[in-house]
Every structure is written in C-alpha cells, then in structure tokens.
Amino acid sequence: MNVISHHELVVLLIGMASMLILSRIASELARSVRFPVVMGEIIIGIILGPTILGNFAPEVSAYIFPISGNASIALNGITMVAVIMMLFVAGMEVQLPVVLKQGKAAVLTSSLSMIIPFTLGFVTAWYYPQWFGQSEEYKLLFALFFGTALSISALPVIARILIDMGLFKTKIGMIIIASAMFNDLLGWLIFSFILSSMQTTANTSNEFTYTIIYIVGFGLFMLTIGRKILDKIMPWMQQKLSWPGGVLSISLGICFLSAAFTESIGIHAILGAFIAGIAIGDSVHLKEKAREIIYQFVTNIFAPLFFVSIGLKVNFIENFNGTLVLLVLVVAYIGKVSGASIGARLGGFTRKESLAVGFGMNARGAMEIILGTLALQAGLINEPIFVALVIMALLTSLTSGPMMRLFLDQSYFNHSKQIENT
C-alpha cells in the first residue's frame, strides 16, 4: 500500500500551516481596507507560488509545495474537498421561497441577467476563439463555458456587500438576492454538464440521457421530498445529538453523499453538494447558530486553503495578457450590468435603481474563481484565460458596492424603504 512518508507528511503540514496563517494575516489586512477577503488569500498564493517565491527562491518553493509526490496529491485532494464544501455553503444561502415571492421584477431581472451575458459571452467565444487562444476541438464547450462564466454571480459576496451597505432588507436588496440565487442555481447546473461532457465516460447518447434522468430525478427529490424529510428530522438532530457536532457531521455527511452521487453519474461533485446545501439550508428548523458554525468552519479553514492554492498553480506574471484581461472585463461588465438593469427596469424600477441592481448583480467573487479553477483543471481553458477570470472576479467585487452607492439615493441607506426579510 502506498502511504505518505514521514518527510512528505512534514512537508504537507508545513505547507498547510503556511497557507492558513499567512492567508489569515492577509485577509484581515484586506478586510481593514474594505477589500474582499478572498483577495488577500489569493495574493498570498501568488506570493508562495511560482509567481514570486518560485521565481526568487525556487528551492524553498519546491520544498514547501512540491509539484509531484504524495504530499502534492494530498493537498490537491484537500482543496477539492474544500471546493465541494464551499458549494455546499453557497447552496445553504439559496432560499427558494425568497426567489418565488419576489414576483415579476425578480423573474425579469434574474432571466435577463442570465440570458444577455450568456449570449454575449457565447457569441464572442464562438465567433472569435482566436482571441482566447482556443482550438476548434472544444470550441462549443468553451463558448458554453465562457457564456456561463459571465452569467454566474457570487451570492455570498453579494449578500455581504448588501449587508455592509444596509441594503439587504430593501426592495432592491431582495431583488438582487433572489436573482443571484437563480443565477447560481442555473449557472452551476450548466457548468456541471459542460464538465461531464468532457469526460470520456459520458460520450454516448444513451449514457447522456441516463445522466439527465438521474440528475433531474435527484434534484427533484432533494428539493421536494428530501427537503421535507430533512426539515422534519432537523429538530431531532439539534435536540438529541451532541451540539453542534451532530448537526455539523450529519449535514456534511449528506453533502459528501450527494457530491459522490452526482460524481458517480458523470456530473461534477459540486452540483450534488450545491443541491444538498439548498435542501438543508431551506429548513425552517435549522438554527441560525448551526448555519453560522458550518459557514465559519468552511470559510475560515477550507476556503483559505483553496484560494491560496490558486496562486500555487499558475504564474500570474507570465500568463498575464493585458488585451485578454481587458476583453474579459468589458464583455463581463456590459453583459451583466445591462442584462440585470434592463430586467429591473422592465420590472418597475427607476433608471438609477435599475443600474444599481445591475452593478449589484455584477459581483462575481469566489464563485467565478472556483468555476475558473475547475475549468483549468479539466483542460477547458488555458492559464491566461484563468488569470483574466480571476482578475475580473476581483474587480467586479471591488466595484459593485461603490457603483451601487453612486446610483442610489441616500434614503435607501437610511432604511426608509425596508421590507420584511422573507
């Protein structure tokens, strides 16, 4: 049996300790200047990776973060588990009743904020693949991916921005949250099918048909019967099992089982984790404290390991393409802001309010980076595109709040238009 050696274990532990301690320091510095926490974590990864440390002290970099061997495999496994857990937490943020209760404005905003950026991204990638350095082999899949990448929003980042600005309980805040939930749900579903279509085990039409049947059946079960079962047993779990360990272990166990199921049928594990998060997070009996414990456990331990690992994979200086970054930024801003703004305008908002909704929906953040990382690992995109997506995710998150504040009247920040948080 192949086991990790004494030396490899030491290397793995030193690497993880470095990632956690340094990323915490950097994220606190980022928080102090009101930058996204993820920015500090990625910067630490860039410093520890081939961009900085690997360039100036390659021996040290190769020792702490070897590119091969059991320590490297173990770290990759941990970061993959981190992605699954982060999608589970993102799913817990999705509250289907909130989406359904927002009415016409939410339907128009969520639909157009998905359709317009997806179409713009797909058309750009399909007709001009040479701009992205793409071959004809995966032309369709890349066009689908790029459209999806421009369509998806970062629900956790958007929620945090709205809370910090005092807009979470306003009408605009609820429309943005409901639309972002819909975007996340549909976007991750599309992306999971893109990844599955690249696998050699899912090439035949019969296998693909069965995969569709399985995932639709699983999704319907988890979001209807499964959700009701979990809602019924949640009080028992929280009263009879040790607190908070019982809820934490059972919830993450369901997350991993759901992820294992979708991975086994040819759909990426992230979709199973995301659906499980929706089912568990939607329970009215889940204590807010339990939800917060799960969130803190994942975002403060596993999430930093993942976001630091991004900088370990790619040399950001060598793969920086200014023209490509500008192209991705322009298409991303135009597609998302215009789509969400038009939807909000048709839904009855004023011109300035609609633009505020558009920029509120424009924050990509962590979800975009996760999506780009998985696409890079699958060989669907190259390093320059990945770097461009990471920069786009960070810049859209940074500019979302200030642009919303620019278009909204002060009355919104005085809470004069608050509504009940349903």
GROMACS .gro file of C-alpha atoms in nm:
model
  422
    1MET     CA    1   0.000   0.000   0.000
    2ASN     CA    2   0.131   0.343  -0.096
    3VAL     CA    3   0.141   0.559   0.219
    4ILE     CA    4   0.264   0.911   0.279
    5SER     CA    5   0.618   0.912   0.416
    6HIS     CA    6   0.745   1.092   0.725
    7HIS     CA    7   0.911   1.361   0.513
    8GLU     CA    8   0.604   1.407   0.290
    9LEU     CA    9   0.380   1.446   0.596
   10VAL     CA   10   0.611   1.714   0.737
   11VAL     CA   11   0.606   1.897   0.402
   12LEU     CA   12   0.226   1.878   0.380
   13LEU     CA   13   0.179   2.012   0.733
   14ILE     CA   14   0.428   2.297   0.682
   15GLY     CA   15   0.258   2.391   0.357
   16MET     CA   16  -0.092   2.393   0.509
   17ALA     CA   17   0.027   2.586   0.815
   18SER     CA   18   0.188   2.849   0.591
   19MET     CA   19  -0.128   2.880   0.382
   20LEU     CA   20  -0.360   2.920   0.681
   21ILE     CA   21  -0.150   3.157   0.891
   22LEU     CA   22  -0.036   3.388   0.611
   23SER     CA   23  -0.379   3.395   0.444
   24ARG     CA   24  -0.541   3.492   0.774
   25ILE     CA   25  -0.300   3.784   0.816
   26ALA     CA   26  -0.356   3.895   0.455
   27SER     CA   27  -0.734   3.858   0.473
   28GLU     CA   28  -0.751   4.068   0.791
   29LEU     CA   29  -0.545   4.338   0.618
   30ALA     CA   30  -0.780   4.322   0.318
   31ARG     CA   31  -1.082   4.346   0.547
   32SER     CA   32  -0.936   4.653   0.719
   33VAL     CA   33  -0.931   4.843   0.389
   34ARG     CA   34  -1.273   4.705   0.285
   35PHE     CA   35  -1.136   4.476   0.015
   36PRO     CA   36  -1.277   4.124  -0.039
   37VAL     CA   37  -1.116   3.875   0.199
   38VAL     CA   38  -1.055   3.640  -0.092
   39MET     CA   39  -0.821   3.897  -0.245
   40GLY     CA   40  -0.581   3.863   0.048
   41GLU     CA   41  -0.589   3.484   0.023
   42ILE     CA   42  -0.516   3.484  -0.349
   43ILE     CA   43  -0.232   3.734  -0.306
   44ILE     CA   44  -0.069   3.501  -0.051
   45GLY     CA   45  -0.099   3.217  -0.302
   46ILE     CA   46   0.067   3.432  -0.568
   47ILE     CA   47   0.349   3.513  -0.325
   48LEU     CA   48   0.402   3.149  -0.224
   49GLY     CA   49   0.360   3.014  -0.577
   50PRO     CA   50   0.568   3.025  -0.896
   51THR     CA   51   0.497   3.396  -0.950
   52ILE     CA   52   0.707   3.521  -0.656
   53LEU     CA   53   0.864   3.256  -0.430
   54GLY     CA   54   0.910   3.010  -0.715
   55ASN     CA   55   1.091   3.278  -0.912
   56PHE     CA   56   1.320   3.419  -0.641
   57ALA     CA   57   1.365   3.110  -0.420
   58PRO     CA   58   1.275   2.805  -0.630
   59GLU     CA   59   1.434   2.558  -0.384
   60VAL     CA   60   1.219   2.683  -0.097
   61SER     CA   61   0.906   2.679  -0.312
   62ALA     CA   62   0.974   2.327  -0.437
   63TYR     CA   63   1.031   2.205  -0.080
   64ILE     CA   64   0.714   2.353   0.073
   65PHE     CA   65   0.487   2.295  -0.228
   66PRO     CA   66   0.622   2.006  -0.440
   67ILE     CA   67   0.451   1.963  -0.778
   68SER     CA   68   0.457   1.582  -0.755
   69GLY     CA   69   0.452   1.309  -0.493
   70ASN     CA   70   0.211   1.210  -0.217
   71ALA     CA   71   0.219   1.550  -0.043
   72SER     CA   72   0.105   1.721  -0.364
   73ILE     CA   73  -0.169   1.462  -0.420
   74ALA     CA   74  -0.290   1.501  -0.061
   75LEU     CA   75  -0.304   1.880  -0.088
   76ASN     CA   76  -0.495   1.857  -0.417
   77GLY     CA   77  -0.743   1.622  -0.251
   78ILE     CA   78  -0.792   1.861   0.040
   79THR     CA   79  -0.851   2.157  -0.193
   80MET     CA   80  -1.105   1.956  -0.394
   81VAL     CA   81  -1.293   1.874  -0.074
   82ALA     CA   82  -1.276   2.246   0.005
   83VAL     CA   83  -1.448   2.330  -0.326
   84ILE     CA   84  -1.725   2.080  -0.253
   85MET     CA   85  -1.779   2.224   0.095
   86MET     CA   86  -1.782   2.583  -0.035
   87LEU     CA   87  -2.053   2.496  -0.288
   88PHE     CA   88  -2.246   2.331  -0.006
   89VAL     CA   89  -2.229   2.655   0.195
   90ALA     CA   90  -2.327   2.856  -0.116
   91GLY     CA   91  -2.628   2.629  -0.159
   92MET     CA   92  -2.731   2.694   0.202
   93GLU     CA   93  -2.756   3.065   0.110
   94VAL     CA   94  -3.020   2.989  -0.157
   95GLN     CA   95  -3.371   3.025  -0.019
   96LEU     CA   96  -3.620   2.914  -0.283
   97PRO     CA   97  -3.923   3.084  -0.117
   98VAL     CA   98  -3.741   3.419  -0.140
   99VAL     CA   99  -3.689   3.368  -0.513
  100LEU     CA  100  -4.052   3.272  -0.571
  101LYS     CA  101  -4.204   3.557  -0.367
  102GLN     CA  102  -4.031   3.846  -0.544
  103GLY     CA  103  -4.268   3.833  -0.841
  104LYS     CA  104  -4.237   3.987  -1.187
  105ALA     CA  105  -3.932   4.205  -1.114
  106ALA     CA  106  -3.729   3.908  -0.989
  107VAL     CA  107  -3.830   3.690  -1.284
  108LEU     CA  108  -3.730   3.957  -1.537
  109THR     CA  109  -3.411   4.055  -1.356
  110SER     CA  110  -3.290   3.701  -1.298
  111SER     CA  111  -3.379   3.588  -1.650
  112LEU     CA  112  -3.223   3.878  -1.839
  113SER     CA  113  -2.919   3.890  -1.609
  114MET     CA  114  -2.858   3.531  -1.718
  115ILE     CA  115  -2.964   3.540  -2.085
  116ILE     CA  116  -2.788   3.861  -2.200
  117PRO     CA  117  -2.441   3.795  -2.052
  118PHE     CA  118  -2.460   3.428  -2.154
  119THR     CA  119  -2.548   3.520  -2.511
  120LEU     CA  120  -2.281   3.790  -2.530
  121GLY     CA  121  -2.015   3.558  -2.388
  122PHE     CA  122  -2.116   3.265  -2.608
  123VAL     CA  123  -2.121   3.470  -2.929
  124THR     CA  124  -1.784   3.632  -2.852
  125ALA     CA  125  -1.615   3.298  -2.779
  126TRP     CA  126  -1.784   3.119  -3.071
  127TYR     CA  127  -1.701   3.368  -3.345
  128TYR     CA  128  -1.364   3.483  -3.213
  129PRO     CA  129  -1.200   3.180  -3.046
  130GLN     CA  130  -0.859   3.305  -3.163
  131TRP     CA  131  -0.889   3.595  -2.919
  132PHE     CA  132  -0.879   3.340  -2.639
  133GLY     CA  133  -0.618   3.111  -2.790
  134GLN     CA  134  -0.870   2.828  -2.822
  135SER     CA  135  -0.858   2.540  -3.069
  136GLU     CA  136  -1.154   2.401  -3.263
  137GLU     CA  137  -1.163   2.081  -3.053
  138TYR     CA  138  -1.352   2.232  -2.761
  139LYS     CA  139  -1.496   2.534  -2.942
  140LEU     CA  140  -1.858   2.467  -2.845
  141LEU     CA  141  -1.776   2.369  -2.487
  142PHE     CA  142  -1.556   2.674  -2.439
  143ALA     CA  143  -1.826   2.904  -2.579
  144LEU     CA  144  -2.079   2.749  -2.339
  145PHE     CA  145  -1.833   2.784  -2.052
  146PHE     CA  146  -1.749   3.147  -2.128
  147GLY     CA  147  -2.118   3.236  -2.151
  148THR     CA  148  -2.179   3.062  -1.818
  149ALA     CA  149  -1.877   3.230  -1.658
  150LEU     CA  150  -2.017   3.573  -1.748
  151SER     CA  151  -2.366   3.481  -1.627
  152ILE     CA  152  -2.295   3.348  -1.279
  153SER     CA  153  -2.294   3.575  -0.973
  154ALA     CA  154  -2.130   3.529  -0.632
  155LEU     CA  155  -2.422   3.502  -0.391
  156PRO     CA  156  -2.212   3.506  -0.069
  157VAL     CA  157  -2.018   3.814  -0.187
  158ILE     CA  158  -2.336   3.994  -0.297
  159ALA     CA  159  -2.510   3.921   0.032
  160ARG     CA  160  -2.211   4.054   0.228
  161ILE     CA  161  -2.199   4.373   0.018
  162LEU     CA  162  -2.571   4.436   0.069
  163ILE     CA  163  -2.546   4.376   0.445
  164ASP     CA  164  -2.246   4.608   0.479
  165MET     CA  165  -2.431   4.880   0.287
  166GLY     CA  166  -2.754   4.837   0.484
  167LEU     CA  167  -2.944   4.732   0.171
  168PHE     CA  168  -3.013   4.366   0.244
  169LYS     CA  169  -3.373   4.420   0.360
  170THR     CA  170  -3.465   4.679   0.097
  171LYS     CA  171  -3.670   4.601  -0.211
  172ILE     CA  172  -3.360   4.636  -0.428
  173GLY     CA  173  -3.166   4.405  -0.196
  174MET     CA  174  -3.429   4.133  -0.215
  175ILE     CA  175  -3.446   4.152  -0.596
  176ILE     CA  176  -3.068   4.125  -0.623
  177ILE     CA  177  -3.053   3.831  -0.379
  178ALA     CA  178  -3.338   3.644  -0.550
  179SER     CA  179  -3.184   3.697  -0.894
  180ALA     CA  180  -2.840   3.590  -0.776
  181MET     CA  181  -2.987   3.271  -0.629
  182PHE     CA  182  -3.146   3.186  -0.963
  183ASN     CA  183  -2.822   3.266  -1.148
  184ASP     CA  184  -2.618   3.041  -0.919
  185LEU     CA  185  -2.863   2.752  -0.946
  186LEU     CA  186  -2.884   2.759  -1.326
  187GLY     CA  187  -2.518   2.850  -1.379
  188TRP     CA  188  -2.375   2.563  -1.176
  189LEU     CA  189  -2.618   2.322  -1.343
  190ILE     CA  190  -2.496   2.427  -1.689
  191PHE     CA  191  -2.130   2.421  -1.586
  192SER     CA  192  -2.163   2.072  -1.436
  193PHE     CA  193  -2.298   1.942  -1.768
  194ILE     CA  194  -2.012   2.112  -1.954
  195LEU     CA  195  -1.758   1.931  -1.737
  196SER     CA  196  -1.940   1.600  -1.767
  197SER     CA  197  -1.950   1.624  -2.147
  198MET     CA  198  -1.568   1.641  -2.149
  199GLN     CA  199  -1.537   1.307  -1.974
  200THR     CA  200  -1.477   1.007  -2.196
  201THR     CA  201  -1.722   0.802  -1.989
  202ALA     CA  202  -2.018   1.013  -2.095
  203ASN     CA  203  -1.984   1.021  -2.471
  204THR     CA  204  -2.272   0.804  -2.588
  205SER     CA  205  -2.620   0.946  -2.626
  206ASN     CA  206  -2.770   0.671  -2.409
  207GLU     CA  207  -2.533   0.745  -2.123
  208PHE     CA  208  -2.602   1.116  -2.152
  209THR     CA  209  -2.978   1.052  -2.148
  210TYR     CA  210  -2.949   0.843  -1.834
  211THR     CA  211  -2.732   1.113  -1.677
  212ILE     CA  212  -3.004   1.372  -1.745
  213ILE     CA  213  -3.269   1.146  -1.595
  214TYR     CA  214  -3.060   1.076  -1.286
  215ILE     CA  215  -2.969   1.436  -1.213
  216VAL     CA  216  -3.324   1.568  -1.273
  217GLY     CA  217  -3.462   1.293  -1.051
  218PHE     CA  218  -3.204   1.360  -0.782
  219GLY     CA  219  -3.263   1.735  -0.792
  220LEU     CA  220  -3.643   1.699  -0.775
  221PHE     CA  221  -3.618   1.450  -0.489
  222MET     CA  222  -3.374   1.658  -0.283
  223LEU     CA  223  -3.568   1.983  -0.333
  224THR     CA  224  -3.911   1.834  -0.259
  225ILE     CA  225  -3.935   1.507  -0.062
  226GLY     CA  226  -3.574   1.516   0.060
  227ARG     CA  227  -3.608   1.878   0.174
  228LYS     CA  228  -3.924   1.793   0.370
  229ILE     CA  229  -3.760   1.489   0.531
  230LEU     CA  230  -3.459   1.695   0.637
  231ASP     CA  231  -3.689   1.966   0.772
  232LYS     CA  232  -3.874   1.703   0.982
  233ILE     CA  233  -3.562   1.542   1.130
  234MET     CA  234  -3.373   1.868   1.187
  235PRO     CA  235  -3.535   1.938   1.529
  236TRP     CA  236  -3.449   1.585   1.642
  237MET     CA  237  -3.090   1.623   1.525
  238GLN     CA  238  -3.047   1.952   1.710
  239GLN     CA  239  -3.210   1.827   2.032
  240LYS     CA  240  -3.093   1.466   2.060
  241LEU     CA  241  -2.744   1.476   1.906
  242SER     CA  242  -2.447   1.647   2.069
  243TRP     CA  243  -2.440   2.018   1.988
  244PRO     CA  244  -2.310   2.141   1.749
  245GLY     CA  245  -2.113   1.834   1.638
  246GLY     CA  246  -2.421   1.630   1.549
  247VAL     CA  247  -2.567   1.881   1.304
  248LEU     CA  248  -2.225   1.957   1.158
  249SER     CA  249  -2.129   1.595   1.091
  250ILE     CA  250  -2.469   1.487   0.958
  251SER     CA  251  -2.500   1.791   0.732
  252LEU     CA  252  -2.152   1.749   0.583
  253GLY     CA  253  -2.214   1.375   0.553
  254ILE     CA  254  -2.522   1.444   0.340
  255CYS     CA  255  -2.315   1.694   0.142
  256PHE     CA  256  -2.047   1.435   0.063
  257LEU     CA  257  -2.302   1.163  -0.021
  258SER     CA  258  -2.482   1.396  -0.262
  259ALA     CA  259  -2.149   1.501  -0.416
  260ALA     CA  260  -2.048   1.136  -0.453
  261PHE     CA  261  -2.377   1.055  -0.628
  262THR     CA  262  -2.351   1.330  -0.888
  263GLU     CA  263  -1.983   1.250  -0.948
  264SER     CA  264  -2.069   0.881  -0.997
  265ILE     CA  265  -2.328   0.958  -1.269
  266GLY     CA  266  -2.087   1.177  -1.465
  267ILE     CA  267  -2.186   1.519  -1.324
  268HIS     CA  268  -1.928   1.707  -1.119
  269ALA     CA  269  -1.949   1.660  -0.743
  270ILE     CA  270  -2.003   2.034  -0.690
  271LEU     CA  271  -2.361   2.014  -0.818
  272GLY     CA  272  -2.456   1.744  -0.566
  273ALA     CA  273  -2.305   1.950  -0.284
  274PHE     CA  274  -2.485   2.263  -0.406
  275ILE     CA  275  -2.824   2.088  -0.419
  276ALA     CA  276  -2.768   1.933  -0.074
  277GLY     CA  277  -2.689   2.280   0.061
  278ILE     CA  278  -3.017   2.416  -0.075
  279ALA     CA  279  -3.215   2.128   0.079
  280ILE     CA  280  -3.055   2.161   0.424
  281GLY     CA  281  -3.031   2.540   0.429
  282ASP     CA  282  -3.400   2.576   0.341
  283SER     CA  283  -3.512   2.403   0.664
  284VAL     CA  284  -3.702   2.641   0.890
  285HIS     CA  285  -3.583   2.438   1.188
  286LEU     CA  286  -3.213   2.482   1.118
  287LYS     CA  287  -3.086   2.710   1.392
  288GLU     CA  288  -2.913   3.024   1.274
  289LYS     CA  289  -2.627   2.940   1.508
  290ALA     CA  290  -2.583   2.600   1.340
  291ARG     CA  291  -2.581   2.764   0.998
  292GLU     CA  292  -2.320   3.012   1.118
  293ILE     CA  293  -2.099   2.737   1.264
  294ILE     CA  294  -2.099   2.548   0.932
  295TYR     CA  295  -2.028   2.870   0.745
  296GLN     CA  296  -1.740   2.970   0.975
  297PHE     CA  297  -1.591   2.619   0.971
  298VAL     CA  298  -1.579   2.606   0.593
  299THR     CA  299  -1.489   2.967   0.511
  300ASN     CA  300  -1.213   3.002   0.769
  301ILE     CA  301  -1.038   2.666   0.731
  302PHE     CA  302  -1.108   2.508   0.393
  303ALA     CA  303  -1.178   2.815   0.181
  304PRO     CA  304  -0.837   2.977   0.251
  305LEU     CA  305  -0.660   2.654   0.156
  306PHE     CA  306  -0.840   2.656  -0.178
  307PHE     CA  307  -0.790   3.022  -0.263
  308VAL     CA  308  -0.422   3.017  -0.166
  309SER     CA  309  -0.377   2.706  -0.380
  310ILE     CA  310  -0.490   2.909  -0.684
  311GLY     CA  311  -0.169   3.107  -0.673
  312LEU     CA  312   0.032   2.784  -0.645
  313LYS     CA  313  -0.098   2.657  -0.980
  314VAL     CA  314  -0.030   2.947  -1.216
  315ASN     CA  315   0.241   3.208  -1.273
  316PHE     CA  316   0.030   3.523  -1.283
  317ILE     CA  317   0.305   3.741  -1.434
  318GLU     CA  318   0.398   3.506  -1.720
  319ASN     CA  319   0.032   3.438  -1.803
  320PHE     CA  320  -0.094   3.796  -1.775
  321ASN     CA  321  -0.233   3.912  -2.109
  322GLY     CA  322  -0.347   4.274  -2.089
  323THR     CA  323  -0.558   4.258  -2.405
  324LEU     CA  324  -0.733   3.941  -2.290
  325VAL     CA  325  -0.797   4.081  -1.942
  326LEU     CA  326  -0.947   4.398  -2.092
  327LEU     CA  327  -1.165   4.193  -2.328
  328VAL     CA  328  -1.299   3.975  -2.045
  329LEU     CA  329  -1.365   4.280  -1.827
  330VAL     CA  330  -1.552   4.470  -2.099
  331VAL     CA  331  -1.770   4.175  -2.201
  332ALA     CA  332  -1.836   4.085  -1.836
  333TYR     CA  333  -1.940   4.436  -1.730
  334ILE     CA  334  -2.153   4.507  -2.039
  335GLY     CA  335  -2.331   4.172  -2.030
  336LYS     CA  336  -2.415   4.150  -1.661
  337VAL     CA  337  -2.488   4.515  -1.586
  338SER     CA  338  -2.702   4.566  -1.895
  339GLY     CA  339  -2.891   4.239  -1.853
  340ALA     CA  340  -2.979   4.294  -1.487
  341SER     CA  341  -3.051   4.664  -1.540
  342ILE     CA  342  -3.290   4.601  -1.830
  343GLY     CA  343  -3.469   4.332  -1.630
  344ALA     CA  344  -3.506   4.559  -1.326
  345ARG     CA  345  -3.626   4.849  -1.546
  346LEU     CA  346  -3.892   4.629  -1.705
  347GLY     CA  347  -3.986   4.514  -1.356
  348GLY     CA  348  -4.080   4.865  -1.249
  349PHE     CA  349  -3.762   5.019  -1.105
  350THR     CA  350  -3.638   5.365  -1.194
  351ARG     CA  351  -3.338   5.412  -1.424
  352LYS     CA  352  -3.094   5.476  -1.138
  353GLU     CA  353  -3.235   5.192  -0.928
  354SER     CA  354  -3.204   4.960  -1.227
  355LEU     CA  355  -2.838   5.050  -1.274
  356ALA     CA  356  -2.781   4.989  -0.903
  357VAL     CA  357  -2.935   4.643  -0.942
  358GLY     CA  358  -2.714   4.580  -1.244
  359PHE     CA  359  -2.392   4.662  -1.059
  360GLY     CA  360  -2.515   4.473  -0.752
  361MET     CA  361  -2.554   4.160  -0.965
  362ASN     CA  362  -2.214   4.217  -1.125
  363ALA     CA  363  -2.007   4.090  -0.829
  364ARG     CA  364  -1.851   3.754  -0.928
  365GLY     CA  365  -1.608   3.692  -0.642
  366ALA     CA  366  -1.529   3.344  -0.512
  367MET     CA  367  -1.779   3.156  -0.729
  368GLU     CA  368  -1.620   3.280  -1.050
  369ILE     CA  369  -1.275   3.177  -0.924
  370ILE     CA  370  -1.398   2.830  -0.831
  371LEU     CA  371  -1.556   2.792  -1.174
  372GLY     CA  372  -1.236   2.904  -1.347
  373THR     CA  373  -1.021   2.670  -1.137
  374LEU     CA  374  -1.233   2.367  -1.222
  375ALA     CA  375  -1.228   2.459  -1.592
  376LEU     CA  376  -0.848   2.494  -1.580
  377GLN     CA  377  -0.810   2.156  -1.410
  378ALA     CA  378  -1.036   1.998  -1.673
  379GLY     CA  379  -0.825   2.144  -1.955
  380LEU     CA  380  -1.112   2.353  -2.089
  381ILE     CA  381  -0.926   2.685  -2.054
  382ASN     CA  382  -0.561   2.788  -2.054
  383GLU     CA  383  -0.365   2.984  -1.792
  384PRO     CA  384  -0.404   3.334  -1.949
  385ILE     CA  385  -0.783   3.295  -1.957
  386PHE     CA  386  -0.779   3.174  -1.597
  387VAL     CA  387  -0.575   3.476  -1.486
  388ALA     CA  388  -0.816   3.707  -1.672
  389LEU     CA  389  -1.116   3.545  -1.498
  390VAL     CA  390  -0.957   3.580  -1.154
  391ILE     CA  391  -0.884   3.950  -1.216
  392MET     CA  392  -1.237   4.003  -1.346
  393ALA     CA  393  -1.385   3.832  -1.037
  394LEU     CA  394  -1.186   4.054  -0.802
  395LEU     CA  395  -1.252   4.382  -0.987
  396THR     CA  396  -1.627   4.321  -1.022
  397SER     CA  397  -1.647   4.251  -0.648
  398LEU     CA  398  -1.447   4.564  -0.564
  399THR     CA  399  -1.657   4.797  -0.782
  400SER     CA  400  -2.002   4.655  -0.706
  401GLY     CA  401  -2.064   4.843  -0.380
  402PRO     CA  402  -1.926   5.184  -0.483
  403MET     CA  403  -2.122   5.180  -0.810
  404MET     CA  404  -2.445   5.091  -0.629
  405ARG     CA  405  -2.388   5.379  -0.387
  406LEU     CA  406  -2.332   5.613  -0.683
  407PHE     CA  407  -2.676   5.544  -0.832
  408LEU     CA  408  -2.890   5.514  -0.517
  409ASP     CA  409  -3.045   5.798  -0.318
  410GLN     CA  410  -2.941   5.843   0.044
  411SER     CA  411  -3.289   5.736   0.152
  412TYR     CA  412  -3.200   5.374   0.082
  413PHE     CA  413  -2.916   5.386   0.328
  414ASN     CA  414  -3.145   5.540   0.590
  415HIS     CA  415  -3.363   5.228   0.563
  416SER     CA  416  -3.675   5.423   0.466
  417LYS     CA  417  -3.763   5.161   0.209
  418GLN     CA  418  -3.705   4.846   0.415
  419ILE     CA  419  -3.929   4.549   0.362
  420GLU     CA  420  -3.968   4.231   0.561
  421ASN     CA  421  -3.695   3.975   0.502
  422THR     CA  422  -3.894   3.676   0.388
   0.00000   0.00000   0.00000
